């Protein structure tokens, strides 16, 4: 059978350090509760861990780091917790931006941003418009992001711009949809990390994680440091990425 056009058709170059790392930063609430602190204290410490991991990834030569900060489903949390999360997001944007730019890190935010209050939207627009020539790393923050939302919004935009596809659905290929996805132009994640012990995707990058190596750790996000990141990278290095092929085929192409 002929191979259909797919981003997973080729074998990616294998590197010691993953080119694109995507992280579900989970366990802030339990980190706090286990210390008899309010959940929001865990979110505040979570911001510190973000700083540590962004720096550590840039130093190790990661080119793309994508962090799940707030899911489409997180609106279901108590309103107080949601507003603390929004406030933390705003202060982090304001406080960290200069440092990110100085370190050659380009910031991008993906998700359904219209749902945020105008002040936050303005901040995001300003922060992401800041030019970083020849960035060392692209940091993407997924905020009010959901994998299903992403696939649907991409499909909607594709059909608006190319209505002829609706009449000829057999012409619809993966590569038609990809430019409309929120992560367009970014290679798919090589390594997915989820902290906090749960082993699920929670509606993160559903399309893009098709062949990503998955790594789960019990460590709560506020405790996830450079050594924990290195442990994830060591696990990644031990994997054989076959993309449907046999081990012998992969060895022959190396
Ligand atoms: C992740 O930590 C942060 C967000 C979802 C914003 P949690 O808040 O989910 O922490 P747990 O899972 O309750 O411990
Ligand atoms: C996933 O964490 C979303 C983020 C980390 C932003 P949750 O803690 O909300 O995930 P579930 O709902 O427990 O799967
Ligand atoms: Mg959680």
mmCIF file of C-alpha atoms and ligand atoms in Angstrom:
data_model
loop_
_atom_site.group_PDB
_atom_site.id
_atom_site.type_symbol
_atom_site.label_atom_id
_atom_site.label_comp_id
_atom_site.label_asym_id
_atom_site.label_seq_id
_atom_site.Cartn_x
_atom_site.Cartn_y
_atom_site.Cartn_z
ATOM 1 C CA UNK A 1 0.000 0.000 0.000
ATOM 2 C CA UNK A 2 1.257 3.463 -0.897
ATOM 3 C CA UNK A 3 2.305 5.640 2.012
ATOM 4 C CA UNK A 4 -0.031 8.555 2.504
ATOM 5 C CA UNK A 5 1.426 11.991 3.078
ATOM 6 C CA UNK A 6 2.049 12.322 6.771
ATOM 7 C CA UNK A 7 4.363 14.230 9.041
ATOM 8 C CA UNK A 8 5.186 10.826 10.561
ATOM 9 C CA UNK A 9 6.422 9.293 7.274
ATOM 10 C CA UNK A 10 10.083 10.174 7.750
ATOM 11 C CA UNK A 11 12.394 9.241 10.592
ATOM 12 C CA UNK A 12 13.448 12.375 12.471
ATOM 13 C CA UNK A 13 17.105 12.974 13.105
ATOM 14 C CA UNK A 14 17.938 11.380 16.447
ATOM 15 C CA UNK A 15 19.690 13.770 18.802
ATOM 16 C CA UNK A 16 20.779 13.404 22.406
ATOM 17 C CA UNK A 17 18.708 16.400 23.376
ATOM 18 C CA UNK A 18 15.114 16.468 22.135
ATOM 19 C CA UNK A 19 14.535 19.299 19.702
ATOM 20 C CA UNK A 20 11.008 19.950 20.944
ATOM 21 C CA UNK A 21 9.877 19.232 24.514
ATOM 22 C CA UNK A 22 6.204 19.548 25.513
ATOM 23 C CA UNK A 23 5.297 19.529 29.204
ATOM 24 C CA UNK A 24 2.094 19.147 31.214
ATOM 25 C CA UNK A 25 3.080 20.913 34.406
ATOM 26 C CA UNK A 26 0.887 19.037 36.867
ATOM 27 C CA UNK A 27 0.842 18.606 40.635
ATOM 28 C CA UNK A 28 0.948 22.198 41.914
ATOM 29 C CA UNK A 29 -2.157 21.706 44.034
ATOM 30 C CA UNK A 30 -0.973 18.435 45.587
ATOM 31 C CA UNK A 31 2.483 19.905 46.209
ATOM 32 C CA UNK A 32 0.812 22.631 48.292
ATOM 33 C CA UNK A 33 -1.725 20.379 50.017
ATOM 34 C CA UNK A 34 1.018 17.972 51.102
ATOM 35 C CA UNK A 35 2.640 20.939 52.880
ATOM 36 C CA UNK A 36 -0.656 22.094 54.383
ATOM 37 C CA UNK A 37 -0.570 25.177 52.176
ATOM 38 C CA UNK A 38 -3.401 26.548 50.035
ATOM 39 C CA UNK A 39 -3.397 25.227 46.442
ATOM 40 C CA UNK A 40 -2.520 28.656 45.087
ATOM 41 C CA UNK A 41 0.824 28.528 46.916
ATOM 42 C CA UNK A 42 1.608 25.576 44.681
ATOM 43 C CA UNK A 43 0.809 27.605 41.583
ATOM 44 C CA UNK A 44 3.126 30.375 42.766
ATOM 45 C CA UNK A 45 5.951 27.849 43.251
ATOM 46 C CA UNK A 46 5.056 26.411 39.870
ATOM 47 C CA UNK A 47 6.041 29.713 38.273
ATOM 48 C CA UNK A 48 9.530 29.370 39.816
ATOM 49 C CA UNK A 49 9.821 25.894 38.315
ATOM 50 C CA UNK A 50 8.874 27.324 34.917
ATOM 51 C CA UNK A 51 11.789 29.754 35.152
ATOM 52 C CA UNK A 52 14.211 26.950 36.105
ATOM 53 C CA UNK A 53 13.076 24.623 33.325
ATOM 54 C CA UNK A 54 12.995 27.301 30.624
ATOM 55 C CA UNK A 55 16.599 28.201 31.447
ATOM 56 C CA UNK A 56 17.700 24.574 31.702
ATOM 57 C CA UNK A 57 16.123 23.664 28.357
ATOM 58 C CA UNK A 58 17.712 26.654 26.610
ATOM 59 C CA UNK A 59 21.116 25.754 28.074
ATOM 60 C CA UNK A 60 20.809 22.159 26.903
ATOM 61 C CA UNK A 61 20.007 23.178 23.338
ATOM 62 C CA UNK A 62 16.284 22.470 23.213
ATOM 63 C CA UNK A 63 14.917 24.515 20.297
ATOM 64 C CA UNK A 64 11.225 24.438 21.176
ATOM 65 C CA UNK A 65 9.681 24.192 24.624
ATOM 66 C CA UNK A 66 5.891 24.040 24.901
ATOM 67 C CA UNK A 67 4.259 24.366 28.315
ATOM 68 C CA UNK A 68 0.624 23.596 29.135
ATOM 69 C CA UNK A 69 -0.334 26.444 31.465
ATOM 70 C CA UNK A 70 -4.138 26.362 31.403
ATOM 71 C CA UNK A 71 -6.428 23.923 29.641
ATOM 72 C CA UNK A 72 -9.837 24.568 28.082
ATOM 73 C CA UNK A 73 -11.163 22.406 30.923
ATOM 74 C CA UNK A 74 -9.465 24.353 33.742
ATOM 75 C CA UNK A 75 -12.326 26.930 33.708
ATOM 76 C CA UNK A 76 -14.218 24.242 35.631
ATOM 77 C CA UNK A 77 -12.100 24.995 38.716
ATOM 78 C CA UNK A 78 -13.347 27.240 41.545
ATOM 79 C CA UNK A 79 -13.458 30.873 40.322
ATOM 80 C CA UNK A 80 -10.949 31.978 42.974
ATOM 81 C CA UNK A 81 -8.355 29.513 41.763
ATOM 82 C CA UNK A 82 -8.950 30.507 38.142
ATOM 83 C CA UNK A 83 -8.452 34.184 38.944
ATOM 84 C CA UNK A 84 -5.230 33.471 40.859
ATOM 85 C CA UNK A 85 -3.944 31.524 37.854
ATOM 86 C CA UNK A 86 -4.775 34.446 35.552
ATOM 87 C CA UNK A 87 -3.055 36.898 37.869
ATOM 88 C CA UNK A 88 0.050 34.732 38.095
ATOM 89 C CA UNK A 89 0.122 34.477 34.329
ATOM 90 C CA UNK A 90 -0.033 38.273 34.002
ATOM 91 C CA UNK A 91 2.674 38.980 36.564
ATOM 92 C CA UNK A 92 4.931 36.305 35.093
ATOM 93 C CA UNK A 93 4.505 37.825 31.630
ATOM 94 C CA UNK A 94 5.359 41.283 32.939
ATOM 95 C CA UNK A 95 8.250 40.194 35.108
ATOM 96 C CA UNK A 96 9.986 37.649 32.911
ATOM 97 C CA UNK A 97 9.675 39.122 29.457
ATOM 98 C CA UNK A 98 12.812 41.276 29.440
ATOM 99 C CA UNK A 99 14.878 38.372 30.736
ATOM 100 C CA UNK A 100 13.468 36.008 28.093
ATOM 101 C CA UNK A 101 14.257 38.455 25.308
ATOM 102 C CA UNK A 102 17.779 39.017 26.644
ATOM 103 C CA UNK A 103 18.378 35.276 26.723
ATOM 104 C CA UNK A 104 17.267 34.983 23.094
ATOM 105 C CA UNK A 105 14.034 33.198 23.915
ATOM 106 C CA UNK A 106 11.056 33.921 21.713
ATOM 107 C CA UNK A 107 7.655 33.740 23.385
ATOM 108 C CA UNK A 108 4.489 32.496 21.762
ATOM 109 C CA UNK A 109 1.084 31.884 23.311
ATOM 110 C CA UNK A 110 -1.381 29.433 21.748
ATOM 111 C CA UNK A 111 -4.992 28.760 22.677
ATOM 112 C CA UNK A 112 -8.405 30.375 22.508
ATOM 113 C CA UNK A 113 -7.228 33.746 23.761
ATOM 114 C CA UNK A 114 -10.523 35.621 23.197
ATOM 115 C CA UNK A 115 -11.794 34.054 26.413
ATOM 116 C CA UNK A 116 -9.275 36.036 28.497
ATOM 117 C CA UNK A 117 -9.983 39.466 29.894
ATOM 118 C CA UNK A 118 -8.820 42.376 27.683
ATOM 119 C CA UNK A 119 -5.914 43.331 29.976
ATOM 120 C CA UNK A 120 -4.397 39.867 29.762
ATOM 121 C CA UNK A 121 -4.986 39.715 26.007
ATOM 122 C CA UNK A 122 -3.183 43.017 25.591
ATOM 123 C CA UNK A 123 -0.237 41.797 27.641
ATOM 124 C CA UNK A 124 -0.026 38.606 25.596
ATOM 125 C CA UNK A 125 -0.160 40.566 22.343
ATOM 126 C CA UNK A 126 2.622 42.878 23.509
ATOM 127 C CA UNK A 127 4.790 40.091 24.870
ATOM 128 C CA UNK A 128 4.542 37.936 21.779
ATOM 129 C CA UNK A 129 5.063 40.836 19.360
ATOM 130 C CA UNK A 130 8.499 41.550 20.792
ATOM 131 C CA UNK A 131 11.040 40.652 18.119
ATOM 132 C CA UNK A 132 13.768 38.174 19.040
ATOM 133 C CA UNK A 133 16.126 37.940 16.084
ATOM 134 C CA UNK A 134 17.557 34.443 15.590
ATOM 135 C CA UNK A 135 16.031 32.997 18.749
ATOM 136 C CA UNK A 136 17.920 30.339 20.657
ATOM 137 C CA UNK A 137 14.687 28.738 21.753
ATOM 138 C CA UNK A 138 10.989 29.237 21.144
ATOM 139 C CA UNK A 139 8.891 29.031 24.279
ATOM 140 C CA UNK A 140 5.231 28.343 23.578
ATOM 141 C CA UNK A 141 2.740 28.706 26.387
ATOM 142 C CA UNK A 142 -0.546 26.886 25.816
ATOM 143 C CA UNK A 143 -3.249 28.895 27.560
ATOM 144 C CA UNK A 144 -6.934 28.071 27.301
ATOM 145 C CA UNK A 145 -5.691 25.426 24.936
ATOM 146 C CA UNK A 146 -7.344 22.122 24.114
ATOM 147 C CA UNK A 147 -6.272 19.636 21.470
ATOM 148 C CA UNK A 148 -9.832 19.150 20.240
ATOM 149 C CA UNK A 149 -10.416 22.898 20.076
ATOM 150 C CA UNK A 150 -7.244 23.179 18.019
ATOM 151 C CA UNK A 151 -8.230 20.527 15.464
ATOM 152 C CA UNK A 152 -11.724 22.030 15.118
ATOM 153 C CA UNK A 153 -10.547 25.630 14.738
ATOM 154 C CA UNK A 154 -7.996 24.502 12.144
ATOM 155 C CA UNK A 155 -10.638 22.575 10.207
ATOM 156 C CA UNK A 156 -13.010 25.541 10.291
ATOM 157 C CA UNK A 157 -10.381 27.955 9.009
ATOM 158 C CA UNK A 158 -9.254 25.502 6.337
ATOM 159 C CA UNK A 159 -12.801 25.082 5.001
ATOM 160 C CA UNK A 160 -13.367 28.841 4.967
ATOM 161 C CA UNK A 161 -10.188 29.434 2.983
ATOM 162 C CA UNK A 162 -10.479 26.372 0.752
ATOM 163 C CA UNK A 163 -14.205 25.660 0.361
ATOM 164 C CA UNK A 164 -13.495 23.414 -2.656
ATOM 165 C CA UNK A 165 -12.205 20.772 -0.205
ATOM 166 C CA UNK A 166 -15.691 20.269 1.202
ATOM 167 C CA UNK A 167 -16.844 19.097 -2.233
ATOM 168 C CA UNK A 168 -13.729 16.924 -2.714
ATOM 169 C CA UNK A 169 -12.960 15.494 0.688
ATOM 170 C CA UNK A 170 -10.614 12.869 -0.803
ATOM 171 C CA UNK A 171 -8.195 15.724 -1.517
ATOM 172 C CA UNK A 172 -7.984 16.522 2.148
ATOM 173 C CA UNK A 173 -4.571 15.487 3.482
ATOM 174 C CA UNK A 174 -2.806 15.926 6.798
ATOM 175 C CA UNK A 175 -0.621 18.584 5.214
ATOM 176 C CA UNK A 176 -3.744 20.651 4.307
ATOM 177 C CA UNK A 177 -4.718 20.953 7.948
ATOM 178 C CA UNK A 178 -1.310 21.477 9.515
ATOM 179 C CA UNK A 179 -0.810 25.155 8.539
ATOM 180 C CA UNK A 180 -4.003 26.004 10.440
ATOM 181 C CA UNK A 181 -3.115 24.252 13.690
ATOM 182 C CA UNK A 182 -1.950 26.437 16.569
ATOM 183 C CA UNK A 183 1.566 24.932 16.446
ATOM 184 C CA UNK A 184 1.951 25.416 12.671
ATOM 185 C CA UNK A 185 5.559 25.639 11.590
ATOM 186 C CA UNK A 186 6.891 23.961 14.742
ATOM 187 C CA UNK A 187 8.278 20.433 14.507
ATOM 188 C CA UNK A 188 6.193 17.911 16.456
ATOM 189 C CA UNK A 189 7.328 17.255 20.034
ATOM 190 C CA UNK A 190 10.075 14.646 20.409
ATOM 191 C CA UNK A 191 9.529 14.310 24.139
ATOM 192 C CA UNK A 192 6.375 14.797 26.208
ATOM 193 C CA UNK A 193 6.771 15.108 29.969
ATOM 194 C CA UNK A 194 3.949 15.012 32.505
ATOM 195 C CA UNK A 195 4.758 15.659 36.137
ATOM 196 C CA UNK A 196 2.464 14.939 39.080
ATOM 197 C CA UNK A 197 1.917 11.220 38.606
ATOM 198 C CA UNK A 198 -1.125 11.147 36.307
ATOM 199 C CA UNK A 199 -0.651 9.231 33.088
ATOM 200 C CA UNK A 200 -2.911 10.984 30.633
ATOM 201 C CA UNK A 201 -2.807 13.571 27.863
ATOM 202 C CA UNK A 202 -5.662 15.750 29.241
ATOM 203 C CA UNK A 203 -6.520 17.191 25.821
ATOM 204 C CA UNK A 204 -3.024 18.616 25.224
ATOM 205 C CA UNK A 205 -1.475 18.489 21.717
ATOM 206 C CA UNK A 206 -3.631 15.629 20.419
ATOM 207 C CA UNK A 207 -2.602 15.911 16.777
ATOM 208 C CA UNK A 208 1.076 16.632 17.368
ATOM 209 C CA UNK A 209 1.755 13.902 19.960
ATOM 210 C CA UNK A 210 1.052 11.102 17.461
ATOM 211 C CA UNK A 211 4.634 9.755 17.638
ATOM 212 C CA UNK A 212 6.086 11.660 20.578
ATOM 213 C CA UNK A 213 7.992 9.751 23.274
ATOM 214 C CA UNK A 214 5.974 9.922 26.495
ATOM 215 C CA UNK A 215 7.557 10.361 29.919
ATOM 216 C CA UNK A 216 5.628 10.408 33.184
ATOM 217 C CA UNK A 217 7.059 11.221 36.583
ATOM 218 C CA UNK A 218 5.513 11.314 40.059
ATOM 219 C CA UNK A 219 7.486 14.476 40.902
ATOM 220 C CA UNK A 220 5.145 17.421 41.459
ATOM 221 C CA UNK A 221 5.770 20.330 39.094
ATOM 222 C CA UNK A 222 7.167 22.748 41.766
ATOM 223 C CA UNK A 223 9.854 20.115 42.553
ATOM 224 C CA UNK A 224 10.728 19.433 38.910
ATOM 225 C CA UNK A 225 14.272 20.807 38.515
ATOM 226 C CA UNK A 226 17.221 20.550 36.129
ATOM 227 C CA UNK A 227 18.207 17.124 37.510
ATOM 228 C CA UNK A 228 14.655 15.847 36.964
ATOM 229 C CA UNK A 229 14.779 17.233 33.421
ATOM 230 C CA UNK A 230 18.042 15.396 32.813
ATOM 231 C CA UNK A 231 16.419 12.159 34.011
ATOM 232 C CA UNK A 232 13.664 12.674 31.432
ATOM 233 C CA UNK A 233 16.258 13.325 28.721
ATOM 234 C CA UNK A 234 18.176 10.174 29.751
ATOM 235 C CA UNK A 235 14.986 8.163 29.337
ATOM 236 C CA UNK A 236 14.423 9.786 25.944
ATOM 237 C CA UNK A 237 17.919 8.816 24.801
ATOM 238 C CA UNK A 238 17.200 5.182 25.609
ATOM 239 C CA UNK A 239 14.176 5.029 23.281
ATOM 240 C CA UNK A 240 14.183 3.715 19.750
ATOM 241 C CA UNK A 241 11.892 5.783 17.551
ATOM 242 C CA UNK A 242 10.601 3.474 14.845
ATOM 243 C CA UNK A 243 7.553 5.250 13.389
ATOM 244 C CA UNK A 244 6.025 1.936 12.367
ATOM 245 C CA UNK A 245 9.213 0.356 11.037
ATOM 246 C CA UNK A 246 11.172 -2.577 12.427
ATOM 247 C CA UNK A 247 14.233 -2.195 14.587
ATOM 248 C CA UNK A 248 16.424 -3.579 11.775
ATOM 249 C CA UNK A 249 15.123 -0.956 9.352
ATOM 250 C CA UNK A 250 15.865 1.828 11.795
ATOM 251 C CA UNK A 251 19.383 0.495 12.369
ATOM 252 C CA UNK A 252 19.989 0.284 8.607
ATOM 253 C CA UNK A 253 18.934 3.879 8.052
ATOM 254 C CA UNK A 254 21.147 5.229 10.840
HETATM 255 C C1 LIG B 1 -1.225 22.080 37.429
HETATM 256 O O1 LIG B 1 -1.343 21.711 38.757
HETATM 257 C C2 LIG B 1 -1.533 23.537 37.198
HETATM 258 C C3 LIG B 1 -2.721 23.773 36.367
HETATM 259 C C4 LIG B 1 -3.554 22.887 35.936
HETATM 260 C C5 LIG B 1 -2.970 25.147 36.033
HETATM 261 P P1 LIG B 1 -2.745 21.316 39.382
HETATM 262 O O2 LIG B 1 -3.406 22.545 39.884
HETATM 263 O O3 LIG B 1 -3.546 20.525 38.426
HETATM 264 O O4 LIG B 1 -2.282 20.419 40.592
HETATM 265 P P2 LIG B 1 -2.987 19.102 41.115
HETATM 266 O O5 LIG B 1 -3.105 18.152 39.973
HETATM 267 O O6 LIG B 1 -4.319 19.494 41.654
HETATM 268 O O7 LIG B 1 -2.061 18.609 42.174
HETATM 269 C C1 LIG B 2 -3.669 19.578 32.798
HETATM 270 O O1 LIG B 2 -3.668 19.478 34.179
HETATM 271 C C2 LIG B 2 -3.602 20.998 32.376
HETATM 272 C C3 LIG B 2 -2.447 21.768 32.802
HETATM 273 C C4 LIG B 2 -1.401 21.355 33.431
HETATM 274 C C5 LIG B 2 -2.498 23.128 32.405
HETATM 275 P P1 LIG B 2 -4.983 19.114 35.008
HETATM 276 O O2 LIG B 2 -4.531 18.871 36.375
HETATM 277 O O3 LIG B 2 -6.016 20.132 34.792
HETATM 278 O O4 LIG B 2 -5.433 17.748 34.297
HETATM 279 P P2 LIG B 2 -6.579 16.716 34.677
HETATM 280 O O5 LIG B 2 -7.870 17.414 34.512
HETATM 281 O O6 LIG B 2 -6.352 16.272 36.072
HETATM 282 O O7 LIG B 2 -6.403 15.595 33.696
HETATM 283 MG MG1 LIG B 3 -3.725 18.536 38.082
#
